[in-house]
XYZ file of C-alpha atoms in Angstrom:
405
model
C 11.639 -8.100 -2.913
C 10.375 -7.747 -6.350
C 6.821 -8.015 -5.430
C 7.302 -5.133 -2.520
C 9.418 -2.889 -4.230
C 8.686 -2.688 -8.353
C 7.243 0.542 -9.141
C 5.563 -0.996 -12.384
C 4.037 -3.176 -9.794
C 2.711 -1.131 -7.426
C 1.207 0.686 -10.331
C -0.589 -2.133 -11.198
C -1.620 -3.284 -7.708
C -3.105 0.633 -7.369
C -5.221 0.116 -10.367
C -6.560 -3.258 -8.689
C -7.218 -0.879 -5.701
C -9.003 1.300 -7.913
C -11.305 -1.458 -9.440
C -12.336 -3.127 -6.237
C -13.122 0.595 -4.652
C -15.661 0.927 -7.287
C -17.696 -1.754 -6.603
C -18.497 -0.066 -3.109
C -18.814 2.812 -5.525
C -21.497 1.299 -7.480
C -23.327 -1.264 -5.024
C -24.097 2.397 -3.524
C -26.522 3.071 -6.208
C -28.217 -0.095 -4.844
C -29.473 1.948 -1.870
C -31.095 4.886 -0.857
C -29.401 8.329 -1.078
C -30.074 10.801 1.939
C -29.409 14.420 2.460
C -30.376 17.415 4.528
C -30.312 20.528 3.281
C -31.613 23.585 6.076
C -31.982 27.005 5.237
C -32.647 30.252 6.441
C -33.944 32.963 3.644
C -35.453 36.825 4.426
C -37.345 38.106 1.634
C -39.314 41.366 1.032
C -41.070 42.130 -2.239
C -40.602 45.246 -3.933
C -43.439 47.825 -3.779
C -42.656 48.818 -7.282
C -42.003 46.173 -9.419
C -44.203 45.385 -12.275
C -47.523 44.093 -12.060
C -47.770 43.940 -7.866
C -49.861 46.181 -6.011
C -48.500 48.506 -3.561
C -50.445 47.911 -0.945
C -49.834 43.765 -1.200
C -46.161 44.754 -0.289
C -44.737 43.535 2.858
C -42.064 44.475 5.289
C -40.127 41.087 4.596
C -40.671 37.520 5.955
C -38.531 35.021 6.682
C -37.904 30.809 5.984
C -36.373 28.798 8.274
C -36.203 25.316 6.235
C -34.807 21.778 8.432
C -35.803 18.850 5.793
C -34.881 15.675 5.490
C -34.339 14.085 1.434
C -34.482 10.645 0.325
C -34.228 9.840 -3.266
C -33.887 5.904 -4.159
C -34.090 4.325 -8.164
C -35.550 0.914 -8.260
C -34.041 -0.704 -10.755
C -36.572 -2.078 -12.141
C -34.637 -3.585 -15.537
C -31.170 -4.490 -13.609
C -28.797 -1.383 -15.144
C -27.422 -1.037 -10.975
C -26.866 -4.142 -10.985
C -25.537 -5.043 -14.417
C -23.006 -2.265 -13.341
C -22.208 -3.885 -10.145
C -21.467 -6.988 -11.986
C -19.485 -5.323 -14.478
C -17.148 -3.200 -12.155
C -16.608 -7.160 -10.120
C -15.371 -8.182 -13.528
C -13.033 -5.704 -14.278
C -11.586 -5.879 -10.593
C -11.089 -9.245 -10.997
C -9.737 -8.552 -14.256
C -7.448 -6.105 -12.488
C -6.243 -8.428 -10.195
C -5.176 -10.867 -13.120
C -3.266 -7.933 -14.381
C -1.619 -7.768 -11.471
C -0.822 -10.980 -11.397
C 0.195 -10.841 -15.435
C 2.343 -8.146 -14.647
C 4.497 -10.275 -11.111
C 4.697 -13.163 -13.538
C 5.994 -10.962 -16.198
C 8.471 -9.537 -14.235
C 10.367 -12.212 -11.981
C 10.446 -13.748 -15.585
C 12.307 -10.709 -16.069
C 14.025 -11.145 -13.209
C 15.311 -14.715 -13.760
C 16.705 -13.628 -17.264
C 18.559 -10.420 -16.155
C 19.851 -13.121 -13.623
C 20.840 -15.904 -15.445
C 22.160 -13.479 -18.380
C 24.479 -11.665 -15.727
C 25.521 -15.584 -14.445
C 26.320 -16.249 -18.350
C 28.167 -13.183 -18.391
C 30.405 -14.214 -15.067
C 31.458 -17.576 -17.012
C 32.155 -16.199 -20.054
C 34.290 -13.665 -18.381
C 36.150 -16.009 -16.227
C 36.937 -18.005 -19.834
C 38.042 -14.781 -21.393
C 40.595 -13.935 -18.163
C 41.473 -17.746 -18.053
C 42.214 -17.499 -21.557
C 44.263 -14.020 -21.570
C 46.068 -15.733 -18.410
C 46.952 -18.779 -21.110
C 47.947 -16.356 -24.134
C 49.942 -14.413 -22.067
C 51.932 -17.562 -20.843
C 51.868 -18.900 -25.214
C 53.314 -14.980 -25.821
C 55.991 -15.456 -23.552
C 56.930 -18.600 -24.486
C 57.199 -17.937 -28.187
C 59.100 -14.398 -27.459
C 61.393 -16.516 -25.731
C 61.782 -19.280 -28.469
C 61.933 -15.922 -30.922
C 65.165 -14.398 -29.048
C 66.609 -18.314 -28.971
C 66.229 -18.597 -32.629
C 64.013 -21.361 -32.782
C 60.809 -19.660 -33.646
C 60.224 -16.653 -36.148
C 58.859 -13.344 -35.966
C 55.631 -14.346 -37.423
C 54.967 -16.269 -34.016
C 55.704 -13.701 -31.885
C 52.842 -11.300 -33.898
C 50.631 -14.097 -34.014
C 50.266 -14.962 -29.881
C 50.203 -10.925 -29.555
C 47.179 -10.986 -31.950
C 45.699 -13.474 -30.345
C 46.098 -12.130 -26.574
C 44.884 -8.347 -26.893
C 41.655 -9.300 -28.847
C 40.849 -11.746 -25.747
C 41.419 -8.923 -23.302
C 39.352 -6.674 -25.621
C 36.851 -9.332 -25.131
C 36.986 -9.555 -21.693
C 36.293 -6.276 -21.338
C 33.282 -6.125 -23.403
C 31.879 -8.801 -21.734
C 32.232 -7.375 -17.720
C 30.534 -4.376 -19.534
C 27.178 -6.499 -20.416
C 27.519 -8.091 -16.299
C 27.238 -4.209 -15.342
C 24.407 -3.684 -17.583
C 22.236 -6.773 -16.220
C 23.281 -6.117 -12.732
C 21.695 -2.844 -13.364
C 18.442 -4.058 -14.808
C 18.765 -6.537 -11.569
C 18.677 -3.081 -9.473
C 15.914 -1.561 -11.401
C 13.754 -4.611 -10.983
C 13.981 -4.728 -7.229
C 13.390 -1.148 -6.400
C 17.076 -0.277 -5.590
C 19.637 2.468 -7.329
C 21.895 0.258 -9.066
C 25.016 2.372 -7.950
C 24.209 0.778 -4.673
C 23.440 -3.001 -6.263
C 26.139 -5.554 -5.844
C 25.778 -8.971 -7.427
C 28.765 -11.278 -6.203
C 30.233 -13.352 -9.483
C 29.397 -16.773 -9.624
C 29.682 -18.499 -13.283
C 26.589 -20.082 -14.615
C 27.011 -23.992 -14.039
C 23.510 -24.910 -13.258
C 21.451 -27.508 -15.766
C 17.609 -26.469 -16.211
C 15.067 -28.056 -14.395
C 12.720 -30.580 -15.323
C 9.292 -29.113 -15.788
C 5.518 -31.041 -16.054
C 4.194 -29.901 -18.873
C 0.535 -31.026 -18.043
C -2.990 -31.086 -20.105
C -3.427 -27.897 -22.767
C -7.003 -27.127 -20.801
C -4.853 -26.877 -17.318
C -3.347 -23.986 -18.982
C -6.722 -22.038 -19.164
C -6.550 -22.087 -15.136
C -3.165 -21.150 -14.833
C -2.543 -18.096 -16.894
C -3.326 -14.897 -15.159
C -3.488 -12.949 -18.473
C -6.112 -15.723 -19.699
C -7.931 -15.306 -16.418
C -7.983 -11.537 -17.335
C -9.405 -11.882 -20.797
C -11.756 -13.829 -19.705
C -12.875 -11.448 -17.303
C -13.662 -9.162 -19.015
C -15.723 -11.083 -21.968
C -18.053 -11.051 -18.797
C -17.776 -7.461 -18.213
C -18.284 -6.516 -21.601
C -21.481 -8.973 -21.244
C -22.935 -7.113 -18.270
C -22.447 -3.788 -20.237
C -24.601 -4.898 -23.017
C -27.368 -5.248 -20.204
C -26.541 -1.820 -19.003
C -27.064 -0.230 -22.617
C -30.525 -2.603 -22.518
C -31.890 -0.588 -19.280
C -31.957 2.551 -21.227
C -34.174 2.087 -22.873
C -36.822 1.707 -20.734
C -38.249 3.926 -18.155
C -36.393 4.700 -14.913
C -38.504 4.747 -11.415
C -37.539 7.114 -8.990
C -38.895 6.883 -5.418
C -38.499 10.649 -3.363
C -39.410 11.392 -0.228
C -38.927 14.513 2.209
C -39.849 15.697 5.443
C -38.697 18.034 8.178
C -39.732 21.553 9.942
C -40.307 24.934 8.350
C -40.590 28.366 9.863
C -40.295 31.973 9.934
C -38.048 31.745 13.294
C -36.615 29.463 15.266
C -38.941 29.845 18.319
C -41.461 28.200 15.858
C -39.470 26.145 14.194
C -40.007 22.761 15.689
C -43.429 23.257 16.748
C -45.870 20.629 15.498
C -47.714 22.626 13.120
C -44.210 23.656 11.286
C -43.793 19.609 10.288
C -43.841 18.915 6.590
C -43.664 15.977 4.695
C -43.905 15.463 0.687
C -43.310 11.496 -1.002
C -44.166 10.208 -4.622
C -42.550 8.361 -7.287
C -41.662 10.197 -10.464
C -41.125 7.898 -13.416
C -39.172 9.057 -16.872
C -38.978 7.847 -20.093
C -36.543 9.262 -22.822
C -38.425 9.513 -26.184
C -36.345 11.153 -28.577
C -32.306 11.216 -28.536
C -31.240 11.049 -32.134
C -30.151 7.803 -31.392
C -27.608 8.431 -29.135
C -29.316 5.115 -27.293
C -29.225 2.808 -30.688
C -25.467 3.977 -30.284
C -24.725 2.873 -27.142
C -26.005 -0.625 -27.458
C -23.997 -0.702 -30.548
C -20.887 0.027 -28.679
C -21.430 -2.060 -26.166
C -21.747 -5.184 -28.872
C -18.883 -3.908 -30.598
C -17.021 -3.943 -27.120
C -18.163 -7.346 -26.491
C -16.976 -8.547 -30.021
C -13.641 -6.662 -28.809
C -13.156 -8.652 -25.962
C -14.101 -12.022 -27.652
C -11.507 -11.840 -30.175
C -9.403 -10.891 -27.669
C -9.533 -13.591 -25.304
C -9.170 -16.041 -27.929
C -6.289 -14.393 -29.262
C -4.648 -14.274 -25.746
C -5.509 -18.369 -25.204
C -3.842 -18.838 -28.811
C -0.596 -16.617 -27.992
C -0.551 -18.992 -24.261
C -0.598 -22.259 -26.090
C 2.338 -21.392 -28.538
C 3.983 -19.870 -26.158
C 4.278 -23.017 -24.081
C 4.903 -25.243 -27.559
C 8.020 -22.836 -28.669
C 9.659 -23.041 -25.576
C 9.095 -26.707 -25.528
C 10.534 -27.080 -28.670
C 13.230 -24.701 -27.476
C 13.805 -26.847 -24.905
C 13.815 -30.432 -26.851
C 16.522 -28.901 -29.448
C 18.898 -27.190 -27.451
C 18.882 -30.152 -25.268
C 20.439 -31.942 -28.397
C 22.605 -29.083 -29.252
C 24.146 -28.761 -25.688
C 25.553 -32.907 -26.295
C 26.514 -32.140 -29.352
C 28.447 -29.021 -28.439
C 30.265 -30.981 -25.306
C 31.509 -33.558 -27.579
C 33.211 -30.561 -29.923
C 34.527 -28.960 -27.068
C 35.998 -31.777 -25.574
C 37.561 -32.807 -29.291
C 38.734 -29.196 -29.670
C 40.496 -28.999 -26.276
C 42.036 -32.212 -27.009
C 43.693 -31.047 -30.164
C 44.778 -27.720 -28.640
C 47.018 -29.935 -26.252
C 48.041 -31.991 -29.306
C 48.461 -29.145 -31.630
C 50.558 -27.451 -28.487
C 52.620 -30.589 -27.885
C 53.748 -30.345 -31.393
C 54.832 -26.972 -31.786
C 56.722 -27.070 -28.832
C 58.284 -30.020 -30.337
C 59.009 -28.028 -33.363
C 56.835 -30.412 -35.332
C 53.387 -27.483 -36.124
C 54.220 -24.229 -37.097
C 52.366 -21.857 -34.600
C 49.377 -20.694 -36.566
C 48.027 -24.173 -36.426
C 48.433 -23.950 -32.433
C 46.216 -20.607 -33.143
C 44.092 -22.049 -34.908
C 43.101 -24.572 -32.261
C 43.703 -22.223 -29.452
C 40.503 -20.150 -31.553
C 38.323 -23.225 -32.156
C 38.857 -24.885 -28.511
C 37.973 -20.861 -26.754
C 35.204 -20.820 -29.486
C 33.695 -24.073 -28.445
C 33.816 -23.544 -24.740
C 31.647 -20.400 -25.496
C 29.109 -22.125 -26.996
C 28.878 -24.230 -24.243
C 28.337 -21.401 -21.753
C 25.607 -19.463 -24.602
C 23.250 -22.652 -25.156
C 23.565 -23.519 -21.250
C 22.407 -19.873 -20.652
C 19.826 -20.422 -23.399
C 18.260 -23.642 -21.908
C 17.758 -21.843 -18.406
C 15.989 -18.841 -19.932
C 13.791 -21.191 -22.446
C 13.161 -22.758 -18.814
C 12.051 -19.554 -17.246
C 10.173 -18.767 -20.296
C 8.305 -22.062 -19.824
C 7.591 -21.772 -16.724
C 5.863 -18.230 -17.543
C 4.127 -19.159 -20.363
C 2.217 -21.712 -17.942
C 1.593 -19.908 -15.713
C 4.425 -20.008 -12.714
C 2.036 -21.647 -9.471
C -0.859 -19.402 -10.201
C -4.579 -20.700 -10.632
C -7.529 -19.169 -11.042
C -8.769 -19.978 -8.042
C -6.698 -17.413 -6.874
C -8.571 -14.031 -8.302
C -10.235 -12.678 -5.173
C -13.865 -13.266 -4.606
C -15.310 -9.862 -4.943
C-alpha cells in the first residue's frame, strides 16, 4: 500500500517521469526540425515618403507565401549527444531515487510498526501491573484495618499503583502517535487508521550479511551517485562542443504568389538550401566558465559518491555491531528478569508472613516491573537494528534493476 499511496513517493516517482520524458526531449535535437509557416501580406508603398519617386508608387500588391522549413544541426563534436547521454544518467539516477526513497520509507514503516508493537507490550505490563498493585493495595488496606500492618504500607502500595496507571497512560499515548505515523505512511487519515494490539513477541531474523563489494549493487542511493558521476562526465563533453563551431543544415521550399489562382502554378515554386556554419569568437569567457563548472560539478559528484559508498558501509557495520551487542544484552537481561521476578514472589511470601516489612516487597515489585521493561525495549531495539540492516543493504534491490533507458 505504501508504494501506491505515499505522497512523498509519488513525488519522487513524478520526478523519474520527468527525467525519462526528457530524453525524448533531447534525442529530438538528434533529428530534423520542420515547420510551415504560410502567409498572406498586401502592401502599397507610400507616394510620399522620403527618397521614392512618385511615379514608382503602386496601387498595392499582394504575397501569398506556402513554404516548407527544415533546419537540422549536425553535431559534428557530440554536444546532442553528450546531452542525450547525460539526461539517461540522471533518469536513471532518478529512478534510484525512487527507489532510495521506497527503501527509506517501508524502513520507516517497519519502525513506526514495531515501535507501536513495543508500545502494545509495554502497555499490557503496565495494566497487568496496575491489575497486581491494585490487588497488593487491597491487601495491605485490609491487613491496615486488622492491625497487622501500618499506615506506612497502606501509602506505600498507593504510591506505587497511581504512578503505574500514570504510566500506562503515557504509554497508550506514544501507540496513538505511531499508529498515526502508520496512517500517514500509507496514504490514509489516521482518524480512520485502526491498528489491532498485539504485544511485540517476535525475535529478529537472521540476516546474510554477504561480501562489502555486493553492497555496491544493492544500494539504490549508491546506484544513484554513481549515476550521476556519469552525468556530470557527459556534461564536461557538452561544455567541450562549445567551443567549436556549430553546422547548421536549412532548407526551404514551397509556392509563392500574389493570389491564390496562381498560387500553385509551376512557375510560383521556390526552393532555397545551404548550410550556415557559426563560430563564437569573443564571450568574455563566459565559455572558459562553463567548462569550469562543469569540472567543478564533476568533482561534486565524485566526492559525493564516495561519500555515499562510505556512509553505506558503516551503516551496515553499526547495525551489525548493534546487532552482535544487544544480542548479549537481551541474555543478560532475561536472566535479571527472571532473578527479579523470583525475589518479588520471595520478598511477597515474606511479608505476608510478617517476616519483610513492605517497602522491601516495593522494592522488588520496582526492580522485577523494571526488568521486564527492559526486556520488551532491547527486544524492540533488536527488530529495528534488523530493519535498519536490512536497509542499509539494500532490502532485495540490485542494480540490475534501474531501467534500461
Amino acid at each position: 500500500m505504501i508504494a501506491k499511496e505515499n505522497q512523498d513517493l509519488k513525488a519522487a516517482d513524478a520526478r523519474f517521469r520527468h527525467a525519462r520524458a526528457l530524453i525524448r526531449f533531447r534525442l529530438a535535437d538528434l533529428s530534423p526540425t520542420v515547420g510551415v509557416s504560410p502567409s498572406v501580406i498586401g502592401l502599397r508603398d507610400s507616394a510620399d515618403r522620403p527618397y521614392f519617386s512618385a511615379s514608382n508608387a503602386n496601387k498595392g500588391v499582394s504575397d501569398i507565401q506556402l513554404p516548407l522549413d527544415l533546419n537540422y544541426e549536425i553535431d559534428l563534436w557530440g554536444r546532442i549527444r553528450h546531452g542525450v547521454n547525460a539526461s539517461r544518467e540522471e533518469a536513471q539516477a532518478s529512478a534510484g531515487d525512487l527507489q532510495t526513497a521506497l527503501l527509506s520509507l517501508q524502513a520507516e514503516l517497519a519502525i513506526d510498526y514495531f515501535e507501536a508493537r513495543s508500545a502494545d507490550a509495554q502497555e499490557k505490563l503496565l495494566n497487568d501491573t496496575v491489575k497486581e498493585y491494585e490487588e497488593a493495595y487491597r491487601i495491605t488496606n485490609n491487613r491496615y484495618v486488622g492491625g497487622v500492618a501500618p499506615q506506612s504500607d497502606v501509602n506505600q502500595a498507593k504510591t506505587q499503583l497511581e504512578p503505574a496507571r500514570v504510566q500506562a497512560s503515557d504509554v497508550h499515548l506514544r501507540r496513538a502517535q505511531y499508529e498515526h505515523a502508520i496512517a500517514v505512511l500509507i496514504g490514509q487519515p489516521p482518524a480512520s487508521f485502526t491498528l489491532p494490539a498485539a504485544p511485540l513477541a517476535a525475535r529478529p531474523p537472521k540476516i546474510p550479511v554477504g561480501l562489502p563489494s555486493e553492497l555496491l549493487e544493492r544500494r539504490p542511493d549508491i546506484a544513484a551517485a554513481e549515476r550521476r558521476v556519469a552525468e556530470a562526465n557527459e556534461r564536461i563533453g557538452i561544455a567541450r562542443a562549445a567551443f567549436f563551431p556549430t553546422l547548421v543544415l536549412g532548407a526551404s521550399g514551397g509556392f509563392e504568389g500574389s493570389s491564390l489562382v496562381n498560387l500553385f502554378n509551376p512557375s510560383s515554386y521556390m526552393w532555397a538550401i545551404g548550410p550556415t556554419l557559426s563560430q563564437t569568437l569573443f564571450d568574455a569567457g563566459r565559455r572558459r566558465a562553463a567548462s569550469e563548472q562543469a569540472y567543478a560539478g564533476y568533482d561534486e559528484t565524485v566526492a559525493n559518491y564516495r561519500q555515499t559508498t562510505l556512509t553505506a558501509f558503516q551503516e551496515v557495520e553499526d547495525n551489525l555491531a548493534a546487532l552482535r551487542v544487544l544480542e548479549q544484552e537481551a541474555e543478560h537481561q532475561r536472566q535479571a528478569t527472571q532473578a527479579a521476578q523470583s525475589a518479588q514472589q520471595i520478598f511477597n511470601n515474606r511479608y505476608v508472613g510478617g517476616i519483610d516489612t513492605y517497602l522491601q516487597v516495593v522494592t522488588a515489585q520496582t526492580t522485577a516491573r523494571t526488568n521486564v521493561r527492559n526486556d520488551i525495549d532491547i527486544m524492540r531495539r533488536q527488530m529495528d537494528a534488523s530493519v535498519l540492516l536490512i536497509k542499509a543493504r539494500g532490502g532485495g534491490w540490485n542494480v540490475g534493476s534501474l531501467p534500461k533507458l
